[in-house]
Coordinates of C-alpha atoms (C1' of nucleotides) in Angstrom, one line a residue:
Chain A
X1 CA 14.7 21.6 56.7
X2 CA 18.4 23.1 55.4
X3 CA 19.5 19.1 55.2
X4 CA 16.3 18.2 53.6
X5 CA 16.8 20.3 50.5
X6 CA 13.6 21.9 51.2
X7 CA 14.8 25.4 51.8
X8 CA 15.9 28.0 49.1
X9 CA 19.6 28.7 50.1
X10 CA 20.4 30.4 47.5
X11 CA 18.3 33.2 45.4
X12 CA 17.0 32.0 42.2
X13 CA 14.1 30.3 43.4
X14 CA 12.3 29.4 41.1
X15 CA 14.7 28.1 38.3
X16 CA 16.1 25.9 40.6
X17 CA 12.8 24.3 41.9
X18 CA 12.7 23.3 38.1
X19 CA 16.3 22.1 37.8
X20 CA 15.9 20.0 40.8
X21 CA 12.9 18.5 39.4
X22 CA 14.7 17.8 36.4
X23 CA 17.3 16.4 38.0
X24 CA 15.1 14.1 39.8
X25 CA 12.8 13.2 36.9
X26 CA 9.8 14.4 38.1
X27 CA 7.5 16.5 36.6
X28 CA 8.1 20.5 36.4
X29 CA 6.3 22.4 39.2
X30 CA 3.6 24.3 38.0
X31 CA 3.6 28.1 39.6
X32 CA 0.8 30.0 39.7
X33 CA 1.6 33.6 40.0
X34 CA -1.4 35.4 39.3
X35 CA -1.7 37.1 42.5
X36 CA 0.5 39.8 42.8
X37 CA 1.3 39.0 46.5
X38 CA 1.2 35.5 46.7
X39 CA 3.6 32.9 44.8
X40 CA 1.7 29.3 44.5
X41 CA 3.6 26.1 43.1
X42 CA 2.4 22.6 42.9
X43 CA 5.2 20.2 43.1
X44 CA 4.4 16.5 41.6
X45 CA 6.4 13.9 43.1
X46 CA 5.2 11.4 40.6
X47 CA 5.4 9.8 37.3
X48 CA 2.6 11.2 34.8
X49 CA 4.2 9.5 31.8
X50 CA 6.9 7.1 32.0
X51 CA 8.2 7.9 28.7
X52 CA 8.8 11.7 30.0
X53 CA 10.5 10.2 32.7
X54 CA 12.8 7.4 31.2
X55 CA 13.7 10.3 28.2
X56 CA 15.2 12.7 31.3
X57 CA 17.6 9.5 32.3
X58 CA 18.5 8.9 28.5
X59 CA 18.9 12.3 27.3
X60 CA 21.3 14.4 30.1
X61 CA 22.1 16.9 27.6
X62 CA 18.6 18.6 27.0
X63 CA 18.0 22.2 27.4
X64 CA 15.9 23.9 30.9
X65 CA 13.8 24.9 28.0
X66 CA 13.1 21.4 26.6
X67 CA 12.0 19.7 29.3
X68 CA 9.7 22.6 30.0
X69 CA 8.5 21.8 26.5
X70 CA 8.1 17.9 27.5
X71 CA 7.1 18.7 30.6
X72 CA 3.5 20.2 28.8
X73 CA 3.2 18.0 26.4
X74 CA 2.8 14.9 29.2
X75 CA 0.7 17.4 30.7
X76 CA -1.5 17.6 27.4
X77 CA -0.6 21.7 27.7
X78 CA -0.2 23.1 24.7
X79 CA 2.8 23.6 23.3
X80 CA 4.0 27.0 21.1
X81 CA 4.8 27.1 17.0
X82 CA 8.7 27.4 18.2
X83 CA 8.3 24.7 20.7
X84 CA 6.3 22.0 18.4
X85 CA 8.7 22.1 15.8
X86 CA 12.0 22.1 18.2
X87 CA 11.1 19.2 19.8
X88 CA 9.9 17.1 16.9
X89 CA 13.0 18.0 14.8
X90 CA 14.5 16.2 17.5
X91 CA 12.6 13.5 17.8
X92 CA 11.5 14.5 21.2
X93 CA 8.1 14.2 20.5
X94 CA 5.5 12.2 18.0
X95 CA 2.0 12.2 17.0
X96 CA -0.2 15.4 15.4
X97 CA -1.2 18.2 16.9
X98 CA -3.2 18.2 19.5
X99 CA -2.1 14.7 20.1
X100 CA 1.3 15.0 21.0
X101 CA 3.0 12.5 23.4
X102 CA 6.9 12.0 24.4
X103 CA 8.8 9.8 22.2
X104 CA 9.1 6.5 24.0
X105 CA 12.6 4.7 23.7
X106 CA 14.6 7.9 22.0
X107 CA 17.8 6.3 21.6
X108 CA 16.9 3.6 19.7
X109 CA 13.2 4.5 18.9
X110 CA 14.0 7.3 16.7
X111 CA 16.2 4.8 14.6
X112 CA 12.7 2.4 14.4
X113 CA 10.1 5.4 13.9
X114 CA 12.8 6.5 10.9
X115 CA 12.9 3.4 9.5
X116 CA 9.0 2.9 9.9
X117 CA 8.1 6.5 7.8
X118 CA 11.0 5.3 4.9
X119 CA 9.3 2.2 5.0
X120 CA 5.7 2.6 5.2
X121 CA 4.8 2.9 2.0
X122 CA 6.2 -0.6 0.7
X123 CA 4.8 -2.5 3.8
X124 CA 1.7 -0.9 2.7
X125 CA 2.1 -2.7 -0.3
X126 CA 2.9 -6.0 1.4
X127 CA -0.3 -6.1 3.5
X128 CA -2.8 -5.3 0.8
X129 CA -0.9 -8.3 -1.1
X130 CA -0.9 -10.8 2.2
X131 CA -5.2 -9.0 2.6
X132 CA -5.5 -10.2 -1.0
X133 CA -4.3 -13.5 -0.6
X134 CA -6.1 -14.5 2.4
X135 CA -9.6 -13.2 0.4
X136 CA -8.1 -15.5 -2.6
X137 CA -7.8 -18.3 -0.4
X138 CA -10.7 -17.8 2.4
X139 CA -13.1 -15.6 -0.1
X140 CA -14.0 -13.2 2.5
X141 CA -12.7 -11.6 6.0
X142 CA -14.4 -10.3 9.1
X143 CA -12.3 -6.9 10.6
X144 CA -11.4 -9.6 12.8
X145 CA -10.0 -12.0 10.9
X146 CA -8.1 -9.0 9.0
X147 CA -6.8 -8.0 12.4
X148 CA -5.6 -11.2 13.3
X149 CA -3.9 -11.1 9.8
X150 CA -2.1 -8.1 10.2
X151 CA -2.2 -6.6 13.5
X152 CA 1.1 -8.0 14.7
X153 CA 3.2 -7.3 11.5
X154 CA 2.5 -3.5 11.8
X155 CA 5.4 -1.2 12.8
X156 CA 5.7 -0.8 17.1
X157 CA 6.4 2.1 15.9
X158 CA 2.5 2.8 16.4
X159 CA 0.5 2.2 19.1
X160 CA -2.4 -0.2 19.2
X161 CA -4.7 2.3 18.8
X162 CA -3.0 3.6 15.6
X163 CA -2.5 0.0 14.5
X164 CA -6.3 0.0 14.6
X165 CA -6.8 3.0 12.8
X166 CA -4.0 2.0 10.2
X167 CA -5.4 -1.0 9.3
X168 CA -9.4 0.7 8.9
X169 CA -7.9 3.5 6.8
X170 CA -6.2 0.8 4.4
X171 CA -9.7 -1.1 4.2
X172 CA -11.0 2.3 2.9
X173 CA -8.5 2.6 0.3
X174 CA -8.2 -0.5 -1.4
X175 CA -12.1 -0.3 -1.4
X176 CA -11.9 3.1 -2.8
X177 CA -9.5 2.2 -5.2
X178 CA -12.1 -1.0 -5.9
X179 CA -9.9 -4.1 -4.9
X180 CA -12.4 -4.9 -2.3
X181 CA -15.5 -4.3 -1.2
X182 CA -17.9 -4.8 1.7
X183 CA -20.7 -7.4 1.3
X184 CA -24.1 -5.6 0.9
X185 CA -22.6 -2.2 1.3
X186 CA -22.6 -3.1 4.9
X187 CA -21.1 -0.7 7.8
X188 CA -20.3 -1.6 11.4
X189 CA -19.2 -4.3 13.0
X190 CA -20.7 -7.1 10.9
X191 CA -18.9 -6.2 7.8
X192 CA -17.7 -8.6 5.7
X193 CA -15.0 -7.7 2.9
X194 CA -14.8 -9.4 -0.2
X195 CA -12.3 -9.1 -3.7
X196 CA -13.4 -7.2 -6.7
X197 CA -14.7 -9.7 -9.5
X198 CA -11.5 -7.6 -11.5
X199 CA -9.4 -8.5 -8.8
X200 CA -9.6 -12.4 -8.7
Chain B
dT1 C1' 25.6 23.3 -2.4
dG2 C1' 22.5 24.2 1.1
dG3 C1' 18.5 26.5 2.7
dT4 C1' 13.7 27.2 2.0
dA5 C1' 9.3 28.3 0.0
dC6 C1' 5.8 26.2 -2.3
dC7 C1' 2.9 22.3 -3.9
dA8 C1' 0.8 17.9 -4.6
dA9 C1' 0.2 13.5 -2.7
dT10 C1' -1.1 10.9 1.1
dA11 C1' -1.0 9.3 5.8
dA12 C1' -3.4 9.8 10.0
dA13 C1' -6.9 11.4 12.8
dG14 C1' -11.7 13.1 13.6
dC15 C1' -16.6 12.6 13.3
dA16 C1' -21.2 10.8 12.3
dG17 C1' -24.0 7.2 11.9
dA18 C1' -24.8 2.1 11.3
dT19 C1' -24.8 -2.1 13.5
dG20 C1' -24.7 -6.2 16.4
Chain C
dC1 C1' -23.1 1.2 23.9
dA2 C1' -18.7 0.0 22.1
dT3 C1' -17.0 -1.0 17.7
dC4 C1' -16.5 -0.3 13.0
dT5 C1' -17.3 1.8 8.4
dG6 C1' -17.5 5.8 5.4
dC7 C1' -16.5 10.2 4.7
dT8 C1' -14.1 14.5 5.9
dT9 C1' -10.5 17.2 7.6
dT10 C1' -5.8 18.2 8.9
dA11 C1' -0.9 17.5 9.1
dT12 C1' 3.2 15.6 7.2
dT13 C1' 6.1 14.2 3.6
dG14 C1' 8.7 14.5 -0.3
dG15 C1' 9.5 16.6 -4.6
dT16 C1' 11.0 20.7 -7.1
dA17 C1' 12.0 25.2 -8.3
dC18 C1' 14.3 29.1 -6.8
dC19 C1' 17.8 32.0 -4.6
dA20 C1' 22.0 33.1 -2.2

DNA sequence: TGGTACCAATAAAGCAGATG
DNA sequence: CATCTGCTTTATTGGTACCA
């Protein structure tokens, strides 16, 4: 057991459990302590979230105290004031509360998610002109054929699911704003969009 | 000059209900 | 019944004024 690692030589039990976890890149060991006379611990020997994991090889220099942050947010706990806005200074973290995950790719992700919030406003721009264009040309779009249009110029810096979401939100806006609008005021998934008379 | 408190603008996510 | 729209809510960003 001594050569195995698995027994506590010396005192301090219960940090080290998490700095050998850490130093393995496995999960933090969740203790349970709420018996006074018993000490319970669940050690995870596997991968929850990949992105937790590869950010422990990148990043060497984090804290005890951050990866105990990381650790809950791949665990979808949640996360303190102090903690939240540590990590995401650092880029440690993305997404909105209470959908946080670990930043994938940190080294040079944080470079592409910069460069995608600095940007996002003038490729917003660009894809309501190329949306415009293909209603010029075609005279009308399915969400499908709007997704085909645009789904594989958006920023990696999103995932699909935002991608999704990105492109339903700008539909809303430039028919708010009246540059389109949906044939027969129709909703769901048989929508077709259409230019403003104004707009052609 | 750098920190920050505040505010308006807006991006992103949630939710309900329509629809095929 | 999963997907998508339309509307609502929430969080973040970026500007600006203020103070040390």
């Amino acid at each position: 057991m001594l050569n195995l690692n698995m027994i506590d030589t010396l005192g301090g039990g219960i940090k080290k459990m998490f700095i050998l976890q850490r130093n393995r890149h496995f999960p933090m060991p969740d203790y349970d302590l709420k018996e006074p006379d018993k000490v319970k611990v669940r050690i995870i020997g596997k991968v929850i979230d990949e992105n937790y994991t590869r950010m422990l090889i990148q990043k060497t220099d984090l804290s005890l105290e951050e990866v105990i942050a990381l650790d809950k947010v791949q665990k979808r706990k949640p996360i303190n004031e102090e903690e939240f806005k540590h990590l995401k200074r650092k880029d440690l973290i993305e997404g909105r509360r209470p959908n946080l995950f670990v930043s994938a790719e940190v080294a040079a992700a944080t470079d592409t998610k910069a460069d995608y919030i600095r940007k996002r406003a003038f490729d917003k721009q660009h894809y309501i002109k190329m949306m415009k264009e293909y209603l010029e040309k075609f005279g009308y779009a399915t969400r499908q054929d709007i997704d085909k249009l645009l789904l594989d110029k958006i920023s990696d810096a999103l995932n699909s699911r935002q991608k999704n979401k990105f492109i339903s939100n700008l539909l809303q806006e430039m028919r708010r704003q009246g540059i389109i609008y949906s044939v027969g005021g129709k909703r769901g998934r048989g929508a077709v969009w259409k230019l403003s008379k104004e707009e052609t």
